Coordinates of C-alpha atoms in Angstrom, one line a residue:
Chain A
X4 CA -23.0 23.8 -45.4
X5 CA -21.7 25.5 -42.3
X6 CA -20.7 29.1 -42.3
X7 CA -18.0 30.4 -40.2
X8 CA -18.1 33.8 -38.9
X9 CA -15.1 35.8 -36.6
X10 CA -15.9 38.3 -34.7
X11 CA -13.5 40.8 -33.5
X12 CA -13.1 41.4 -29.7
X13 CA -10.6 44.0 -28.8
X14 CA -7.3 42.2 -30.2
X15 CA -8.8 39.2 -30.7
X16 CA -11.3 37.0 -33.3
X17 CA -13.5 34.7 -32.0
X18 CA -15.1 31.8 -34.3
X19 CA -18.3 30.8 -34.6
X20 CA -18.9 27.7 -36.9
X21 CA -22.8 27.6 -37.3
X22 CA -25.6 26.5 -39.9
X23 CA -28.1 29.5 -38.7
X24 CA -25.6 32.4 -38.8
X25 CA -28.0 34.9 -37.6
X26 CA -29.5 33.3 -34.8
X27 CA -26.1 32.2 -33.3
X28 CA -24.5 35.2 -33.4
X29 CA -27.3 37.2 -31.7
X30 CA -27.3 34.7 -28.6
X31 CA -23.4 34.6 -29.1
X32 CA -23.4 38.3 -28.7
X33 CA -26.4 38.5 -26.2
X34 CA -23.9 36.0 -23.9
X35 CA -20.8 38.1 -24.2
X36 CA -22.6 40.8 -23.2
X37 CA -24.0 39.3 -20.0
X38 CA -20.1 38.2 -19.4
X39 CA -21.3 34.0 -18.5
X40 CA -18.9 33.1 -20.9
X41 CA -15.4 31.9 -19.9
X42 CA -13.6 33.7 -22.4
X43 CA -10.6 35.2 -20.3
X44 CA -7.7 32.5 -19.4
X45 CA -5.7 33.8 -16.2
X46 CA -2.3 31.8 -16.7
X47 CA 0.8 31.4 -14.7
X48 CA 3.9 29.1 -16.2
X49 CA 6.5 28.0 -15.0
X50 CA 8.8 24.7 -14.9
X51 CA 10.5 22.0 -12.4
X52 CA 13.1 20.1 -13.0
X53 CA 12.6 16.2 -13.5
X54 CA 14.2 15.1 -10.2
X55 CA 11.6 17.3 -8.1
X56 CA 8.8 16.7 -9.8
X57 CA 7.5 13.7 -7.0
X58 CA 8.3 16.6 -4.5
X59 CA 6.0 18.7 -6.7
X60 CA 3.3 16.6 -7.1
X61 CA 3.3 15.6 -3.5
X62 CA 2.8 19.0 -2.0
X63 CA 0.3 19.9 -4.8
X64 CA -1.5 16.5 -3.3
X65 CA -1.7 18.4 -0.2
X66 CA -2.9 21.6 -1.6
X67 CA -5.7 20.9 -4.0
X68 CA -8.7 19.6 -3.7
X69 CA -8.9 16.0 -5.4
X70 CA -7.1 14.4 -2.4
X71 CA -8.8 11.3 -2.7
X72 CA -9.4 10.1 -6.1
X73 CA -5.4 11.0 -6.6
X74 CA -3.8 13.4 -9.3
X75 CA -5.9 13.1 -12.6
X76 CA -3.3 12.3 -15.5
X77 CA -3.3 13.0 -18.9
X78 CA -1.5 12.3 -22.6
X79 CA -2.6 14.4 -24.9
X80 CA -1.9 15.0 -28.5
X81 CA -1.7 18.9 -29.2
X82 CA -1.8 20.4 -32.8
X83 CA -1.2 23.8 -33.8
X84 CA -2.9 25.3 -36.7
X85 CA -2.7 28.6 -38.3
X86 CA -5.1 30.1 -40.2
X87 CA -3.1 33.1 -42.6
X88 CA -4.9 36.1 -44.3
X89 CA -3.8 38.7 -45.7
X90 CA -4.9 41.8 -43.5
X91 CA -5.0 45.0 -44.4
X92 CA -1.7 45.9 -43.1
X93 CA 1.6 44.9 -44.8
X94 CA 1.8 41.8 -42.2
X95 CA -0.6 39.3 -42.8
X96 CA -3.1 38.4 -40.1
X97 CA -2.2 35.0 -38.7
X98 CA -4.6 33.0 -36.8
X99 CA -3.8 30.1 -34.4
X100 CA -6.4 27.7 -33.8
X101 CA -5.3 24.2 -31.7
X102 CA -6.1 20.6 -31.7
X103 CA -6.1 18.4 -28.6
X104 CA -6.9 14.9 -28.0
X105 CA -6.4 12.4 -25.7
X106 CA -4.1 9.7 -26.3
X107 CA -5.1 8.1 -23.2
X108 CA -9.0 7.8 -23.8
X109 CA -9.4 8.1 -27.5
X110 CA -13.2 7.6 -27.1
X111 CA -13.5 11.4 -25.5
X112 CA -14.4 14.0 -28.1
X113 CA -11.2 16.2 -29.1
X114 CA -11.1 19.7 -28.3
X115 CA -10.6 22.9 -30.5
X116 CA -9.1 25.9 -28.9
X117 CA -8.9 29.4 -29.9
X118 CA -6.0 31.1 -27.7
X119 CA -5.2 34.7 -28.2
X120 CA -2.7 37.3 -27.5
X121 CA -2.1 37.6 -24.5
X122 CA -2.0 40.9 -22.2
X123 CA 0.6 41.0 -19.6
X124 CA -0.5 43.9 -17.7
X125 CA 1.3 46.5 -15.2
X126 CA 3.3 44.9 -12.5
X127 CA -0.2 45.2 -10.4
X128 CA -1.3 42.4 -12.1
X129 CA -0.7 38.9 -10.9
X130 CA -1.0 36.8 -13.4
X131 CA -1.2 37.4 -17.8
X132 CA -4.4 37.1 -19.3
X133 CA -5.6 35.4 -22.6
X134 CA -9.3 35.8 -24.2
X135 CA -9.7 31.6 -25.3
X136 CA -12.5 30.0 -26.5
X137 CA -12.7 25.9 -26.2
X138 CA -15.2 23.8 -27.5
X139 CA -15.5 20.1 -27.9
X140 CA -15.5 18.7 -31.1
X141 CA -14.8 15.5 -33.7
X142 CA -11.7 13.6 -35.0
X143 CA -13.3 15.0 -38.1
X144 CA -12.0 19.1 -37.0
X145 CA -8.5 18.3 -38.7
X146 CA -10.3 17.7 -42.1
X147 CA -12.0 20.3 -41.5
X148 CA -9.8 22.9 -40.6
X149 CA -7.3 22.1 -43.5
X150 CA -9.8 22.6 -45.9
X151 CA -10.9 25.6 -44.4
X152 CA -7.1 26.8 -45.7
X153 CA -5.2 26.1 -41.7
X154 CA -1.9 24.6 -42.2
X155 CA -0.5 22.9 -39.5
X156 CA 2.0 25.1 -37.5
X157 CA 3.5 22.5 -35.1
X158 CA 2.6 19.8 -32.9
X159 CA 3.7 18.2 -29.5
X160 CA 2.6 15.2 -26.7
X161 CA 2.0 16.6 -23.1
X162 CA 2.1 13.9 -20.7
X163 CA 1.3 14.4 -17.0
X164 CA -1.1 15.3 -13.9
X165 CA -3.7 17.7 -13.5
X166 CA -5.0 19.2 -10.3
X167 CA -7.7 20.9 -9.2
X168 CA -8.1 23.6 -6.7
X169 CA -11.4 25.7 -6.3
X170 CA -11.7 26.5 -9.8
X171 CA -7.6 26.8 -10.3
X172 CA -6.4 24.0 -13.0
X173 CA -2.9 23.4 -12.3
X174 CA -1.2 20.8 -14.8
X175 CA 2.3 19.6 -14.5
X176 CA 3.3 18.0 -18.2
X177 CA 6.5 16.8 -19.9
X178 CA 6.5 17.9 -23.0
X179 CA 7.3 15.5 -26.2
X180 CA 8.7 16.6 -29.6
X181 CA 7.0 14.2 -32.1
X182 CA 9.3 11.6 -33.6
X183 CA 10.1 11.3 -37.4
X184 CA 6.7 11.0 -39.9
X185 CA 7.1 7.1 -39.9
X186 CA 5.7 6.9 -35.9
X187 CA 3.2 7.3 -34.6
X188 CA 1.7 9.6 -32.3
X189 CA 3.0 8.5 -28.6
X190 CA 5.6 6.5 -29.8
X191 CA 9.4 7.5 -30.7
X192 CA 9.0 11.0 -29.0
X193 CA 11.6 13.0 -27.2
X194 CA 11.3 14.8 -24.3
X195 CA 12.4 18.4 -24.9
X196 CA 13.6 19.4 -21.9
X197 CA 15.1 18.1 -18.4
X198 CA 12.0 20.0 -17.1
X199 CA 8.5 19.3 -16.3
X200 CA 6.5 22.9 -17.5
X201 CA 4.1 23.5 -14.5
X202 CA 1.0 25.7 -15.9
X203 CA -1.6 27.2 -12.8
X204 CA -5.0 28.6 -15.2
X205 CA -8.6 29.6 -14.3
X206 CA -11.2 30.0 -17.3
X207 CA -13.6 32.6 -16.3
X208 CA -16.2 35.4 -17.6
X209 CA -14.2 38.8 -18.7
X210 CA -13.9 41.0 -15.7
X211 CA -13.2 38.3 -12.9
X212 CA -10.1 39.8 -12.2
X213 CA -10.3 38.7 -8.2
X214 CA -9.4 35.2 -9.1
X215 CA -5.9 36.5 -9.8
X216 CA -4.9 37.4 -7.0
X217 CA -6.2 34.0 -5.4
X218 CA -3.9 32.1 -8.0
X219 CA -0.9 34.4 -7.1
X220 CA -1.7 33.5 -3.6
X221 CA -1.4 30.0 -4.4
X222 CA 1.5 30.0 -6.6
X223 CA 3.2 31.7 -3.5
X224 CA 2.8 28.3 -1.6
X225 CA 4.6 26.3 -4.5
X226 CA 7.5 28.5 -4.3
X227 CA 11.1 27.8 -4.1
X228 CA 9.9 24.7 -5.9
X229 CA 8.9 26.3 -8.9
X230 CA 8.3 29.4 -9.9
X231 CA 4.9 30.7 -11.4
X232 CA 5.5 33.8 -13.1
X233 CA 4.1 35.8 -16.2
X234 CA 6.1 34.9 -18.6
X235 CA 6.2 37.8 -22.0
X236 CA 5.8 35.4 -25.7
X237 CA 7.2 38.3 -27.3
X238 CA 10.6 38.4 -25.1
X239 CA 10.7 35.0 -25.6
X240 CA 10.2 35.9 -29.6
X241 CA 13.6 37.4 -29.1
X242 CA 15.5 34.4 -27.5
X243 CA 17.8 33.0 -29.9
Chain B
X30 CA 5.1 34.8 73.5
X31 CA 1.3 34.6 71.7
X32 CA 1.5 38.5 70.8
X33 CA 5.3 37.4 69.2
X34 CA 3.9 34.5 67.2
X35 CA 0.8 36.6 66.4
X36 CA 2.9 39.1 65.2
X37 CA 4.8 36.8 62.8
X38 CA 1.4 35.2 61.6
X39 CA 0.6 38.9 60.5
X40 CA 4.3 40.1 58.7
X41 CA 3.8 36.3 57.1
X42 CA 0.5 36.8 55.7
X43 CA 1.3 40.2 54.6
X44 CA 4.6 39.1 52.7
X45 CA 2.7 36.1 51.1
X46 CA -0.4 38.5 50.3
X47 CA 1.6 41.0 48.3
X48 CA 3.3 38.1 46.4
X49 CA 0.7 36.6 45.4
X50 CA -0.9 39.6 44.2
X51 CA 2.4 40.5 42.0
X52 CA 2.1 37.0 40.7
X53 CA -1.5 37.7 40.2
X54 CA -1.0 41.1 38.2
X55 CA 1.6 39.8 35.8
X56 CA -0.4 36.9 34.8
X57 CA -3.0 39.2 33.9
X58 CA -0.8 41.7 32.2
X59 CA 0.4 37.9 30.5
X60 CA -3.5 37.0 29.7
X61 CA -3.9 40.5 28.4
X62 CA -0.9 40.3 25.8
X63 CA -2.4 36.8 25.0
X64 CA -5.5 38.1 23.9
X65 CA -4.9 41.6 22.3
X66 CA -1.8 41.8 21.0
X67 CA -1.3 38.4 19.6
X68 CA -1.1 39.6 15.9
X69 CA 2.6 41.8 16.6
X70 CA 3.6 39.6 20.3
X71 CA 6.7 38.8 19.3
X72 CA 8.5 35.2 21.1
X73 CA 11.3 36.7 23.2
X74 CA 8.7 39.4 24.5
X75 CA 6.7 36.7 25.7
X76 CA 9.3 34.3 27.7
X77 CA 10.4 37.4 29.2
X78 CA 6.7 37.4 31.0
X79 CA 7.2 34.1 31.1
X80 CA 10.5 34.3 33.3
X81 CA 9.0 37.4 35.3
X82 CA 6.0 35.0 36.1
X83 CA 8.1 32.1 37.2
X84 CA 10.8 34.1 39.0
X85 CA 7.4 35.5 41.2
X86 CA 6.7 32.0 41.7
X87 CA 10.4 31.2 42.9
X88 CA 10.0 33.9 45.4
X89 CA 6.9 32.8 46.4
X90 CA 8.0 29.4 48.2
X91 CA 11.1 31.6 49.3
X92 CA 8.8 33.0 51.4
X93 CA 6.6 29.9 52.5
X94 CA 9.0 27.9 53.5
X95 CA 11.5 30.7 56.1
X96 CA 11.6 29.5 58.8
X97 CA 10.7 32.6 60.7
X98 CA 7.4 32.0 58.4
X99 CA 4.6 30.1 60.9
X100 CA 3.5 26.6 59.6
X101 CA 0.4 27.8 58.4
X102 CA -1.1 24.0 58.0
X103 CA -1.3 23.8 61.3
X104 CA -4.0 27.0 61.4
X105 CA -7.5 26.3 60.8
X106 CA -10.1 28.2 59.1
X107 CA -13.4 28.0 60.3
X108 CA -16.5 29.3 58.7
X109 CA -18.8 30.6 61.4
X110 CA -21.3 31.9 59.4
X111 CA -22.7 30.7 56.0
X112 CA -24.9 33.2 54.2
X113 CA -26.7 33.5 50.9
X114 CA -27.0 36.7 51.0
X115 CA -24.6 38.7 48.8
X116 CA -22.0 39.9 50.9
X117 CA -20.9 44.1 50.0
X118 CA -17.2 43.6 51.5
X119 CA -16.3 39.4 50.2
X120 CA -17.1 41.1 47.0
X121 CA -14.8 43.9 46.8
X122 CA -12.1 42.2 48.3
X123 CA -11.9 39.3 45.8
X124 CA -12.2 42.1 42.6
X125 CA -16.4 40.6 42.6
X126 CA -15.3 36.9 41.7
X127 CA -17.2 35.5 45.3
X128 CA -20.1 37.6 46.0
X129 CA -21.7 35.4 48.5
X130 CA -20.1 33.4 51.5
X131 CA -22.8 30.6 51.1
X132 CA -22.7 26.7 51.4
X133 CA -22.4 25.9 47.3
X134 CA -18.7 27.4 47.3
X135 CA -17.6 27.6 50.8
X136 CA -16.9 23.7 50.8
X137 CA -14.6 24.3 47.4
X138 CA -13.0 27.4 48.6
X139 CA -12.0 25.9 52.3
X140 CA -10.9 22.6 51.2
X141 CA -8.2 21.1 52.8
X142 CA -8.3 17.9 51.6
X143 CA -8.2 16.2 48.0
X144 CA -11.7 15.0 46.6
X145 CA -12.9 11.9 47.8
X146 CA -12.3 10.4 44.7
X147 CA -8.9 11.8 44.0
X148 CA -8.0 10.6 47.8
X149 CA -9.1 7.3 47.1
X150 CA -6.6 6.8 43.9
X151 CA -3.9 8.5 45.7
X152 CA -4.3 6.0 48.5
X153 CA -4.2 2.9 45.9
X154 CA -1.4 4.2 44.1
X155 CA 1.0 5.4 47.9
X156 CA -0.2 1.4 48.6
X157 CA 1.0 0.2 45.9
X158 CA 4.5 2.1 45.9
X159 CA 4.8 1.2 49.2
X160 CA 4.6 -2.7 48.4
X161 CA 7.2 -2.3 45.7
X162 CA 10.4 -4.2 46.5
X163 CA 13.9 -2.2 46.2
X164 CA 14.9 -4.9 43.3
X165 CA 11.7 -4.4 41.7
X166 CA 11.8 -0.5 41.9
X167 CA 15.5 -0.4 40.5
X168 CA 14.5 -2.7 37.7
X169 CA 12.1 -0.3 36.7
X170 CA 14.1 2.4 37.0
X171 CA 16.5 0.6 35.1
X172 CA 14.3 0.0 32.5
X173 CA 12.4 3.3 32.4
X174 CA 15.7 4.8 32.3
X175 CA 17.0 2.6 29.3
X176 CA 13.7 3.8 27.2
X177 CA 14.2 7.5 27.9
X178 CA 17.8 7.3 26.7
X179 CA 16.7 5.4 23.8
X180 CA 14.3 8.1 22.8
X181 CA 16.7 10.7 23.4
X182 CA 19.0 9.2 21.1
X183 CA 16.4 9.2 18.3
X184 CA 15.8 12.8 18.9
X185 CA 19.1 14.0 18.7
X186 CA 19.6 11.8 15.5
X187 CA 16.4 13.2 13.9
X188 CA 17.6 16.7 14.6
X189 CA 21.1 16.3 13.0
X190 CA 19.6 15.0 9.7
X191 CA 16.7 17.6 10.3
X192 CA 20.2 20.4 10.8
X193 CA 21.9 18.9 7.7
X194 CA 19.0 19.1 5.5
X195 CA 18.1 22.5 6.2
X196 CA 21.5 23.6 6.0
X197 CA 22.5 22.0 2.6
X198 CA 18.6 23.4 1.1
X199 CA 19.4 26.5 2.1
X200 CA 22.7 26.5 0.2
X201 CA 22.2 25.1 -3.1
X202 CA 17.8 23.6 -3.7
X203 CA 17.9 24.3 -7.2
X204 CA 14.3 22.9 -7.8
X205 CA 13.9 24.7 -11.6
X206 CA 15.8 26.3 -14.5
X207 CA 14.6 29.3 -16.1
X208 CA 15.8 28.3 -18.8
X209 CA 14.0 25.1 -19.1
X210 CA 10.5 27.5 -18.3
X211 CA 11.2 29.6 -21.5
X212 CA 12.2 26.8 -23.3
X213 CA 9.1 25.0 -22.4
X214 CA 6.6 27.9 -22.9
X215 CA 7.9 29.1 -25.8
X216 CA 7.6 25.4 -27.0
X217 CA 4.0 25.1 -26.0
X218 CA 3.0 28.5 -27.0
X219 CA 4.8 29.1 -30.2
X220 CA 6.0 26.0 -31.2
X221 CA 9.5 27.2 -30.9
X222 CA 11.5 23.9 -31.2
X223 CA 8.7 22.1 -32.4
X224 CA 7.8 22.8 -36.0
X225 CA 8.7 20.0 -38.7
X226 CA 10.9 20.5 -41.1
X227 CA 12.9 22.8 -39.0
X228 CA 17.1 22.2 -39.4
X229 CA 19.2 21.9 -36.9
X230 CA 21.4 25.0 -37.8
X231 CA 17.7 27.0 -37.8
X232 CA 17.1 27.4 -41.6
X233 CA 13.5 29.3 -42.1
X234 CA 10.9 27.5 -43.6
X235 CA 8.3 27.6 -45.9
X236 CA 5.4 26.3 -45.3
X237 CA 2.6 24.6 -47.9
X238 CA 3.4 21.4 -48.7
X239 CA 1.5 18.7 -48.2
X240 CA 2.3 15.2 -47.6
X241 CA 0.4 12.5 -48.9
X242 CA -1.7 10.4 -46.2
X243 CA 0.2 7.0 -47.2
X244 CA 3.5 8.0 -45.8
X245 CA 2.1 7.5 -42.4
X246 CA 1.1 4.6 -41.5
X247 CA -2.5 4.1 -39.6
X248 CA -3.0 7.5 -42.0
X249 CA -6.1 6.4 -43.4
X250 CA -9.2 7.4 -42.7
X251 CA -7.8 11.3 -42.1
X252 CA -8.4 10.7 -38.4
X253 CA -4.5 11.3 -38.0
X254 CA -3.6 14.2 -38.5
X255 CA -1.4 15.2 -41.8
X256 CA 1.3 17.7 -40.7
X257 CA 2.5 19.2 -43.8
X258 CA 6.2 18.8 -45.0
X259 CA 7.5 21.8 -45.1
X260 CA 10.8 22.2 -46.9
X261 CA 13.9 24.1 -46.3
X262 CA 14.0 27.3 -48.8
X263 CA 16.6 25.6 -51.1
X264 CA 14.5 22.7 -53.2
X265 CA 17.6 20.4 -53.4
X266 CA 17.9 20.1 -49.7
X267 CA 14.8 18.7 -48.9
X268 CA 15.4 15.9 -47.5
X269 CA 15.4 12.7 -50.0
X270 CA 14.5 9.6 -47.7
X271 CA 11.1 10.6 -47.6
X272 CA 9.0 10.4 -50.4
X273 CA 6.4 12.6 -51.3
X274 CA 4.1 13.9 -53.2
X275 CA 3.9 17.3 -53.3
X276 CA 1.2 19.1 -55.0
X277 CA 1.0 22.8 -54.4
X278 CA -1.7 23.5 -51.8
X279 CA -1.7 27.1 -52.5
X280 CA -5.0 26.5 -55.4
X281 CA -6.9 24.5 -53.0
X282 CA -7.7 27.6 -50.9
X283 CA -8.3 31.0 -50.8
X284 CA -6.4 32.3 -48.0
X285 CA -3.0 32.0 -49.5
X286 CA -0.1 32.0 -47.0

């Protein structure tokens, strides 16, 4: 029977799922310590409309690094879950854990992410920054995680290109609302937007902060085409 | 009559020797730019040493060819004396580029004539110009002059789509919507858009239903995922097409909602 443990890291949990609780939280913590752990995600969004994406993904050709083997593409499933406790404030502590799997290569083990708030920063700060956990895992994690009490918050298809640059990720990906319940997954979607949403991330230890200012370099050299910005979840809260 | 001519020999050299050491100074000062201010030179800075250079150039010939200026191809120079011993006053007077007056650089410094080589080809070529016919020549012209006009039309074309292009970019490139970003990002990240269940006119929901696995079908197995049904806050609007069965999730679980 595993045992699942979260540990608390300044505003955010991390999970660990293990059979020898002891032993894997004192390397876990041992690790963090030592900072070789990607753990911080430095993200910039942003989004280009359907009629320039070629332009996009021709000068991104040019920029990154896998010239020769072409832009990498993907279509991936993406579930949301949300694990909900009641803290010990009045609002109760909600959790989000996500699913991903390739549509494209169902053979490849699917991926469970931990994602958490995310710190926007002074205006000295190039890019926002996430603490996110990924690990590779079975079809068997939705099982799983439902009976572990996660409901499922919402789900969508990303279709598109990844790129890579140093150790810069960009991904450009349409974004698909799934169909009605009777389909399923990749067919009767809908695009849900005219847009293509362009994401530029490194993964990398806590305290790498240098890396920023490399990716605001870069997302300088995509620009009027589209814009890579910080963009604030909680304005975006507000948006009716 | 020889103390006139020497005379003129003497103003002539003078004239040319100051001219070519302007010319000689404002390359420099150019060389000099080049090299240590290239990080703030800015480009109309630099044709303006351009145009000093050249106009220093044009002033140059002037000079050469007055006619109260002597033929000077018609003087010789003649080295008496070839020494490889470093030589005090050669050296100061050419700034300590030639220090000696020896026979490895007097032959390049005194030539007169093109390299035996280069004499050779410019013999073969004069020969061959010279055996040209006036038809054939104008025909080549002709030709020659055809394929230069030709070009010349491609660049200016080039340049007026080049001209449009930038002109109508400048004006109205709208390569992304903000709007479409927040949209998108607030999809991906909060699921804004996204979540099931969700009505048009933006009724809350209330998540905690389950869906049975046979209303999808490939369901089996759990390796699809189930995404539960949830249901507007009013029970009779859910809607009726679907069938489920719902049993209340909230006992399987601790953690409540």
């Amino acid at each position: 029977m595993p045992r699942i443990f979260f540990i608390k890291v300044g505003q955010n949990y991390i999970i660990i799922m293990s059979a020898a609780p002891g032993s894997a939280m004192d390397s876990l913590s041992a690790a963090l310590k030592c900072n070789i752990i990607p753990n911080q995600e430095y993200l910039l969004q942003g989004s280009v409309l359907d009629q320039y994406v070629e332009v996009l993904l021709h000068r991104l050709r040019g920029l990154c690094d896998n010239v020769d083997s072409g832009p990498e593409s993907f279509h991936d499933h993406e579930l949301s879950f949300a694990l909900r406790a009641q803290g010990s404030g009045a609002a109760p502590m909600v959790l989000p854990l996500r699913v991903r799997r390739a549509l494209d290569s169902p053979e490849s083990p699917w991926q469970l992410r931990y994602v958490g708030q995310q710190e926007l920063g002074d205006k000295n700060r190039p890019t926002v920054v996430r603490s996110s956990i990924d690990m590779a895992c079975s079809s068997t994690i939705v099982e799983f995680l439902t009976e572990l009490g996660c409901r499922m918050d919402f789900e969508y298809i990303a279709r598109g290109y990844m790129f890579r640059k140093g150790r810069m990720k960009i991904t450009v990906s349409k974004i698909f609302k799934m169909g009605n319940m009777n389909t399923k997954p990749g067919e009767g979607v809908e695009p849900i937007s005219q847009s293509y949403l362009v994401e530029l991330s490194v993964l990398a230890p806590t305290g790498q902060d240098a890396i920023a200012e490399d990716m605001r370099i870069f997302a300088e050299q995509l620009r009027p085409l589209v814009q890579l910005e910080k963009i604030d979840y909680k304005r975006l809260g507000n948006m009716s | 009559m020889q103390q006139r001519e020497e005379k003129q020999l003497e103003f002539a050299l003078d004239n040319i020797i100051q001219r070519v050491n302007d010319l000689k100074t404002s390359i420099a000062s150019m060389i000099m730019k080049v090299e240590n201010e290239y990080e703030n030179l800015n480009w109309p800075n630099f044709l303006d040493n351009y145009a000093l250079i050249s106009g220093q150039l044009t002033a140059l010939s002037k000079v050469l060819s007055h006619d109260k200026c002597p033929v000077l191809r018609n003087l010789t120079v003649l080295p008496l004396l070839l020494s490889p011993e470093r030589d005090e006053q050669l050296a100061q007077s050419t700034e300590g580029r030639v220090t000696t007056f020896a026979h490895d650089l007097v032959p390049d410094y005194l030539r007169t004539k093109l390299e035996p080589m280069a004499e050779t080809k410019m013999l073969q070529i004069e020969h061959k110009a010279g055996n040209l016919t006036y038809e054939n020549a104008q025909k080549q012209v002709a030709a020659y002059q055809k394929v230069v006009v030709h070009v010349w039309d491609i660049v200016n074309k080039a340049r007026e789509e080049w001209e449009v292009e930038s002109s109508s970019r400048g004006n109205t490139q709208q390569n992304s919507s903000v709007a479409d970003t927040h949209l998108l990002v607030a999809a991906v990240g909060m699921g804004k858009g996204l979540k099931m269940g969700t009505s048009p006119n933006g009724n809350p929901t209330s998540g905690g239903m389950m869906v049975a696995p046979q209303n999808r079908p490939g369901g089996s197995g759990g390796s699809v995922p189930i995404p539960p049904n949830t249901q507007s806050v009013p029970m009779n609007k859910a809607p009726s097409t679907i069938k489920t069965n719902i049993k209340s999730a909230n006992q399987i679980h601790p953690y409540g909602r």
